Short mmCIF file of C-alpha atoms in Angstrom, two decimals:
data_model
loop_
_atom_site.label_atom_id
_atom_site.label_comp_id
_atom_site.label_asym_id
_atom_site.label_seq_id
_atom_site.Cartn_x
_atom_site.Cartn_y
_atom_site.Cartn_z
CA MET A 1 -15.14 -6.52 2.68
CA THR A 2 -13.51 -3.14 3.46
CA LEU A 3 -13.74 0.54 2.46
CA ASP A 4 -10.94 2.72 2.34
CA PRO A 5 -12.04 6.08 3.93
CA ALA A 6 -8.95 8.11 3.29
CA ARG A 7 -9.02 7.29 -0.43
CA LEU A 8 -12.69 8.03 -0.69
CA ARG A 9 -12.27 11.30 1.20
CA TRP A 10 -9.60 12.46 -1.18
CA ALA A 11 -11.76 11.72 -4.22
CA LEU A 12 -14.70 13.57 -2.85
CA GLU A 13 -12.55 16.61 -1.85
CA ALA A 14 -10.93 16.67 -5.38
CA HIS A 15 -13.96 15.84 -7.56
CA GLY A 16 -17.13 16.07 -5.68
CA PRO A 17 -19.74 13.17 -5.73
CA VAL A 18 -18.18 10.07 -7.19
CA ALA A 19 -19.50 6.58 -8.16
CA ARG A 20 -17.74 3.70 -6.38
CA VAL A 21 -17.50 0.39 -8.04
CA VAL A 22 -16.78 -2.51 -5.72
CA VAL A 23 -16.32 -6.13 -6.74
CA ALA A 24 -18.85 -7.56 -4.18
CA ASP A 25 -18.34 -11.15 -5.17
CA ALA A 26 -15.92 -13.00 -7.37
CA ARG A 27 -16.15 -16.68 -8.52
CA GLY A 28 -13.58 -18.66 -10.49
CA SER A 29 -10.87 -17.05 -12.60
CA VAL A 30 -11.28 -13.22 -12.34
CA PRO A 31 -9.03 -10.25 -12.90
CA ARG A 32 -9.28 -9.02 -9.27
CA GLY A 33 -10.91 -10.39 -6.11
CA ALA A 34 -13.80 -9.42 -3.95
CA GLY A 35 -13.32 -6.06 -2.14
CA THR A 36 -11.52 -4.46 -5.08
CA GLU A 37 -12.77 -0.96 -5.85
CA MET A 38 -12.46 1.95 -8.13
CA LEU A 39 -13.79 5.49 -7.83
CA VAL A 40 -15.29 7.22 -10.88
CA TRP A 41 -16.08 10.80 -11.61
CA ALA A 42 -17.31 12.51 -14.87
CA ASP A 43 -13.80 12.80 -16.57
CA GLY A 44 -11.60 10.37 -14.78
CA PHE A 45 -11.25 7.45 -12.32
CA ASP A 46 -9.03 6.12 -9.65
CA GLY A 47 -8.13 2.49 -9.09
CA THR A 48 -8.83 -0.64 -11.16
CA ILE A 49 -10.93 -3.65 -10.97
CA GLY A 50 -8.70 -5.45 -13.54
CA GLY A 51 -8.89 -3.55 -16.82
CA GLY A 52 -10.11 -4.67 -20.28
CA ALA A 53 -13.78 -5.13 -21.23
CA LEU A 54 -14.94 -5.56 -17.68
CA GLU A 55 -13.54 -2.27 -16.57
CA TRP A 56 -14.90 -0.31 -19.66
CA ARG A 57 -18.26 -1.77 -18.84
CA ALA A 58 -18.02 -0.75 -15.14
CA LEU A 59 -17.00 2.87 -16.08
CA ALA A 60 -19.97 3.19 -18.32
CA VAL A 61 -22.34 1.89 -15.60
CA ALA A 62 -20.68 4.10 -13.03
CA ARG A 63 -21.08 7.22 -14.95
CA GLY A 64 -24.69 6.34 -15.39
CA VAL A 65 -25.11 5.85 -11.61
CA LEU A 66 -23.32 9.12 -11.06
CA ALA A 67 -25.93 10.81 -13.14
CA THR A 68 -29.08 9.14 -11.67
CA GLY A 69 -28.04 8.41 -8.28
CA ALA A 70 -29.56 4.99 -8.39
CA ALA A 71 -27.41 2.18 -7.19
CA ARG A 72 -26.81 -0.77 -9.59
CA VAL A 73 -25.86 -4.45 -9.17
CA GLU A 74 -24.04 -6.02 -12.17
CA ARG A 75 -23.58 -9.72 -12.41
CA VAL A 76 -21.22 -10.53 -15.10
CA PRO A 77 -20.02 -13.85 -16.50
CA LEU A 78 -16.68 -12.77 -17.99
CA GLY A 79 -16.61 -15.30 -20.86
CA PRO A 80 -20.04 -15.16 -22.45
CA ALA A 81 -20.82 -11.48 -21.62
CA LEU A 82 -17.53 -9.75 -22.39
CA GLY A 83 -15.50 -12.33 -24.61
CA GLN A 84 -12.81 -12.55 -21.88
CA CYS A 85 -11.07 -15.88 -21.34
CA CYS A 86 -10.87 -15.60 -17.49
CA GLY A 87 -14.00 -17.95 -17.30
CA GLY A 88 -15.23 -16.58 -13.93
CA ALA A 89 -17.92 -14.26 -12.80
CA VAL A 90 -18.18 -11.16 -10.69
CA THR A 91 -20.85 -9.14 -9.01
CA LEU A 92 -20.26 -5.34 -9.17
CA VAL A 93 -22.08 -2.96 -6.74
CA VAL A 94 -22.08 0.57 -8.12
CA GLU A 95 -23.11 3.48 -5.85
CA ARG A 96 -22.99 7.30 -5.92
CA LEU A 97 -21.37 8.65 -2.84
CA GLU A 98 -21.25 12.25 -1.61
CA THR A 99 -19.86 11.75 1.81
CA VAL A 100 -17.61 9.20 3.62
CA PRO A 101 -19.90 6.64 5.57
CA ASP A 102 -19.35 5.64 9.02
CA LEU A 103 -17.84 2.18 9.46
CA PRO A 104 -19.10 -0.56 9.82
CA TRP A 105 -21.44 0.32 6.90
CA ALA A 106 -24.30 -1.93 5.94
CA ARG A 107 -27.05 -1.10 3.38
CA ARG A 108 -29.67 -2.70 1.42
CA ILE A 109 -28.64 -2.74 -2.34
CA GLU A 110 -31.55 -5.08 -3.48
CA GLY A 111 -33.98 -7.40 -1.99
CA ASP A 112 -35.53 -7.09 1.42
CA ARG A 113 -33.83 -9.69 3.65
CA PRO A 114 -32.21 -8.73 6.90
CA ASP A 115 -28.90 -6.94 7.26
CA PRO A 116 -26.05 -9.69 7.60
CA ARG A 117 -23.66 -9.55 10.51
CA ARG A 118 -20.71 -10.58 8.46
CA PRO A 119 -18.85 -8.35 5.98
CA GLY A 120 -19.54 -9.05 2.33
CA PHE A 121 -22.33 -9.21 -0.19
CA HIS A 122 -25.26 -11.46 1.17
CA ASP A 123 -28.76 -11.58 0.11
CA GLY A 124 -28.79 -8.14 -1.48
CA TRP A 125 -27.12 -6.54 1.50
CA LEU A 126 -23.51 -5.10 1.27
CA ARG A 127 -21.69 -4.82 4.60
CA GLU A 128 -18.32 -3.25 4.77
CA GLU A 129 -15.70 -2.44 7.60
CA ALA A 130 -12.56 -0.41 7.87
CA PRO A 131 -9.42 -2.01 6.54
CA ALA A 132 -7.08 -3.48 9.15
CA PRO A 133 -3.91 -1.48 9.33
CA GLY A 134 -1.15 -2.68 7.33
CA ARG A 135 2.47 -2.95 8.49
CA ALA A 136 4.14 0.32 7.81
CA VAL A 137 7.30 0.88 5.48
CA TRP A 138 9.58 3.54 6.68
CA VAL A 139 11.61 4.84 3.83
CA TRP A 140 14.61 6.72 5.02
CA GLY A 141 15.97 9.21 2.44
CA ALA A 142 14.25 11.29 -0.34
CA GLY A 143 16.76 10.86 -3.08
CA HIS A 144 16.17 9.13 -6.50
CA VAL A 145 15.85 5.57 -5.13
CA GLY A 146 13.68 6.75 -2.19
CA ALA A 147 11.38 8.68 -4.64
CA ALA A 148 11.22 5.54 -6.89
CA LEU A 149 10.39 3.04 -4.21
CA VAL A 150 7.74 5.42 -2.55
CA ALA A 151 6.04 5.90 -5.92
CA ILE A 152 5.73 1.97 -6.21
CA LEU A 153 4.72 1.32 -2.60
CA ALA A 154 2.21 4.13 -2.06
CA PRO A 155 -0.82 2.31 -3.39
CA LEU A 156 0.10 -0.91 -1.72
CA ARG A 157 1.38 -0.24 1.75
CA SER A 158 1.20 2.35 4.47
CA VAL A 159 4.41 4.51 3.90
CA VAL A 160 6.35 6.99 6.02
CA TRP A 161 9.00 8.92 4.24
CA ILE A 162 11.70 10.50 6.24
CA ASP A 163 14.56 12.97 5.48
CA ASP A 164 16.31 15.76 7.24
CA ALA A 165 15.46 18.65 4.91
CA SER A 166 12.12 19.57 3.39
CA GLU A 167 13.64 20.76 0.18
CA ARG A 168 14.98 17.24 -0.43
CA PHE A 169 11.64 15.81 -1.05
CA PRO A 170 9.99 15.71 -4.62
CA ALA A 171 6.19 15.53 -5.03
CA ILE A 172 4.60 13.38 -2.22
CA PRO A 173 2.22 10.72 -3.51
CA ASP A 174 -1.29 10.52 -2.12
CA GLY A 175 -1.48 8.60 1.28
CA VAL A 176 2.14 8.86 2.08
CA ASP A 177 3.17 10.50 5.42
CA ARG A 178 6.20 12.85 5.11
CA LEU A 179 8.41 13.42 8.18
CA VAL A 180 11.00 16.03 8.23
CA ALA A 181 13.58 14.94 11.13
CA ARG A 182 16.65 16.99 11.60
CA ASP A 183 18.11 13.96 13.45
CA MET A 184 16.79 10.96 11.51
CA PRO A 185 18.35 8.22 13.90
CA ALA A 186 16.45 9.84 16.84
CA ALA A 187 13.29 9.64 14.88
CA MET A 188 13.69 5.96 14.72
CA ALA A 189 12.25 5.88 18.31
CA HIS A 190 8.91 6.91 16.93
CA ALA A 191 8.70 3.92 14.43
CA PRO A 192 6.56 0.93 15.32
CA ARG A 193 8.52 -2.08 16.43
CA ASP A 194 6.99 -4.19 13.64
CA ALA A 195 7.70 -1.70 10.81
CA ASP A 196 9.78 -2.38 7.61
CA HIS A 197 12.59 -0.09 7.27
CA VAL A 198 14.57 0.80 3.98
CA ILE A 199 17.66 2.99 4.69
CA LEU A 200 18.95 4.96 1.69
CA THR A 201 19.98 8.42 2.89
CA TYR A 202 22.75 10.68 1.29
CA SER A 203 25.22 9.84 4.19
CA HIS A 204 26.91 6.64 5.03
CA GLU A 205 27.27 7.78 8.66
CA ILE A 206 23.52 8.48 8.89
CA ASP A 207 22.83 5.05 7.35
CA LEU A 208 24.98 3.45 9.96
CA ALA A 209 23.33 5.43 12.78
CA LEU A 210 20.00 4.45 11.48
CA CYS A 211 20.99 0.71 11.43
CA HIS A 212 22.19 1.06 15.05
CA ALA A 213 18.85 2.76 16.01
CA ALA A 214 16.83 0.04 14.24
CA LEU A 215 18.57 -2.73 16.01
CA ARG A 216 17.92 -1.01 19.40
CA ARG A 217 14.23 -0.24 18.47
CA GLY A 218 13.31 -3.55 16.74
CA PHE A 219 11.85 -4.13 13.33
CA ALA A 220 10.10 -6.56 11.02
CA SER A 221 12.73 -6.12 8.33
CA CYS A 222 15.40 -3.69 7.60
CA GLY A 223 17.62 -3.04 4.56
CA VAL A 224 20.22 -0.56 3.64
CA ILE A 225 21.38 0.50 0.24
CA GLY A 226 24.99 -0.26 -0.32
CA SER A 227 27.72 -2.69 -1.56
CA ALA A 228 29.70 -5.71 -0.22
CA THR A 229 32.26 -3.30 1.10
CA LYS A 230 29.71 -1.10 2.89
CA ARG A 231 28.17 -4.31 4.32
CA ALA A 232 31.42 -5.55 5.82
CA ARG A 233 32.31 -2.10 7.28
CA PHE A 234 28.79 -1.76 8.70
CA ARG A 235 28.96 -5.27 10.14
CA ALA A 236 32.19 -4.60 11.96
CA ARG A 237 31.14 -1.25 13.31
CA LEU A 238 27.81 -2.57 14.57
CA ILE A 239 29.43 -5.31 16.31
CA ALA A 240 31.79 -2.87 17.93
CA LEU A 241 28.65 -0.95 19.00
CA GLY A 242 27.63 -4.04 20.89
CA HIS A 243 25.07 -5.75 18.67
CA ALA A 244 24.89 -9.55 18.31
CA GLU A 245 25.95 -10.98 14.97
CA ARG A 246 22.65 -12.78 14.60
CA ALA A 247 20.75 -9.45 14.96
CA ILE A 248 23.02 -7.70 12.51
CA ASP A 249 22.39 -10.51 9.99
CA ARG A 250 18.67 -9.47 9.93
CA ILE A 251 19.71 -6.44 7.96
CA ALA A 252 19.81 -6.81 4.33
CA CYS A 253 22.72 -5.07 2.47
CA PRO A 254 22.95 -4.43 -0.48
CA ILE A 255 19.09 -4.25 -1.26
CA GLY A 256 17.34 -4.71 -4.55
CA ASP A 257 17.78 -7.48 -7.16
CA ARG A 258 21.28 -7.43 -9.02
CA ARG A 259 19.59 -8.76 -12.08
CA LEU A 260 17.51 -5.47 -12.47
CA GLY A 261 20.63 -3.22 -12.43
CA LYS A 262 21.49 -0.11 -10.41
CA HIS A 263 19.09 2.29 -11.94
CA PRO A 264 16.81 3.79 -9.19
CA GLN A 265 13.78 2.39 -10.59
CA GLY A 266 15.48 -1.10 -11.08
CA ILE A 267 16.57 -0.97 -7.44
CA ALA A 268 13.07 0.18 -6.18
CA VAL A 269 11.25 -2.63 -8.13
CA GLY A 270 13.68 -5.32 -6.51
CA VAL A 271 13.08 -3.88 -2.96
CA ALA A 272 9.33 -3.49 -3.45
CA ALA A 273 9.06 -7.12 -4.69
CA ALA A 274 10.96 -8.37 -1.54
CA LEU A 275 8.86 -6.42 0.75
CA LEU A 276 5.57 -7.41 -0.79
CA SER A 277 6.54 -11.07 -0.95
CA ARG A 278 6.85 -11.06 2.91
CA ASP A 279 3.12 -10.55 2.93
CA ALA A 280 2.47 -13.43 0.55
CA PRO A 281 1.55 -16.94 1.99
CA ALA A 282 5.16 -18.30 1.31
CA GLU A 283 7.33 -15.85 2.98
CA VAL A 284 10.46 -14.87 1.15
CA PRO A 285 13.33 -13.11 3.10
CA VAL A 286 14.64 -9.83 2.10
CA GLY A 287 18.25 -10.76 2.63
CA THR A 288 21.05 -10.86 5.16
CA MET A 289 24.24 -8.90 5.80
CA ASP A 290 26.45 -12.11 5.59
#
């Protein structure tokens, strides 16, 4: 069970005290698993615990907790109580928060048994820890495809968004780190060696230099926007720069899913799906340059 301090801090700064709804326990078929949270204030909310009747009930409970300050535990069998066909059951813990707690954070919600040492909801106690840092995605280029991709990834992964001019960036989604680098290939030296890279700048020469820098730096995955022709030219030039063919083959080009078309949002959906599938139990490769 984890709490996202950055997200909570943003909500408190923007809206004042909030009610936090967390799925403390989930059994059977449910919309979202244990640890899912949403933050609720008087006229809005952020996040979702699955939508539908369960979420509407949670919003009503949260606004009551926001008004009274008294924490609530809601145990909800989804079928009988809400007329949903999931068939499972969830336990929701709803609390009013005015500050970001120090982590790990354990507190008694109900009952009087000892504080458990393991994260989760046990015997009326809820214990949470900071989320483990996820692998970062470095998105190179603030054009239309970059903006579409960052908008999709922002709630799901740690994102660093890089371009060489501040005026090229549109609005920055919450939680995304913007980096203005006059020499983007040189900035590759600051990326973690296990980062995912998506290269889609305005310049083929910069794209090539970034591929060269990524191969020298190391990466978890790397993809570059392009075509079969661009792939072939980059492959030949990277070989000439001294890179092994096997290493070059780890770079995906073109990126996306051709079935989704060439619209920026279509490309972004395909790239995001490939990236997120790498985190799933059955790993799916993002592609190769051959």
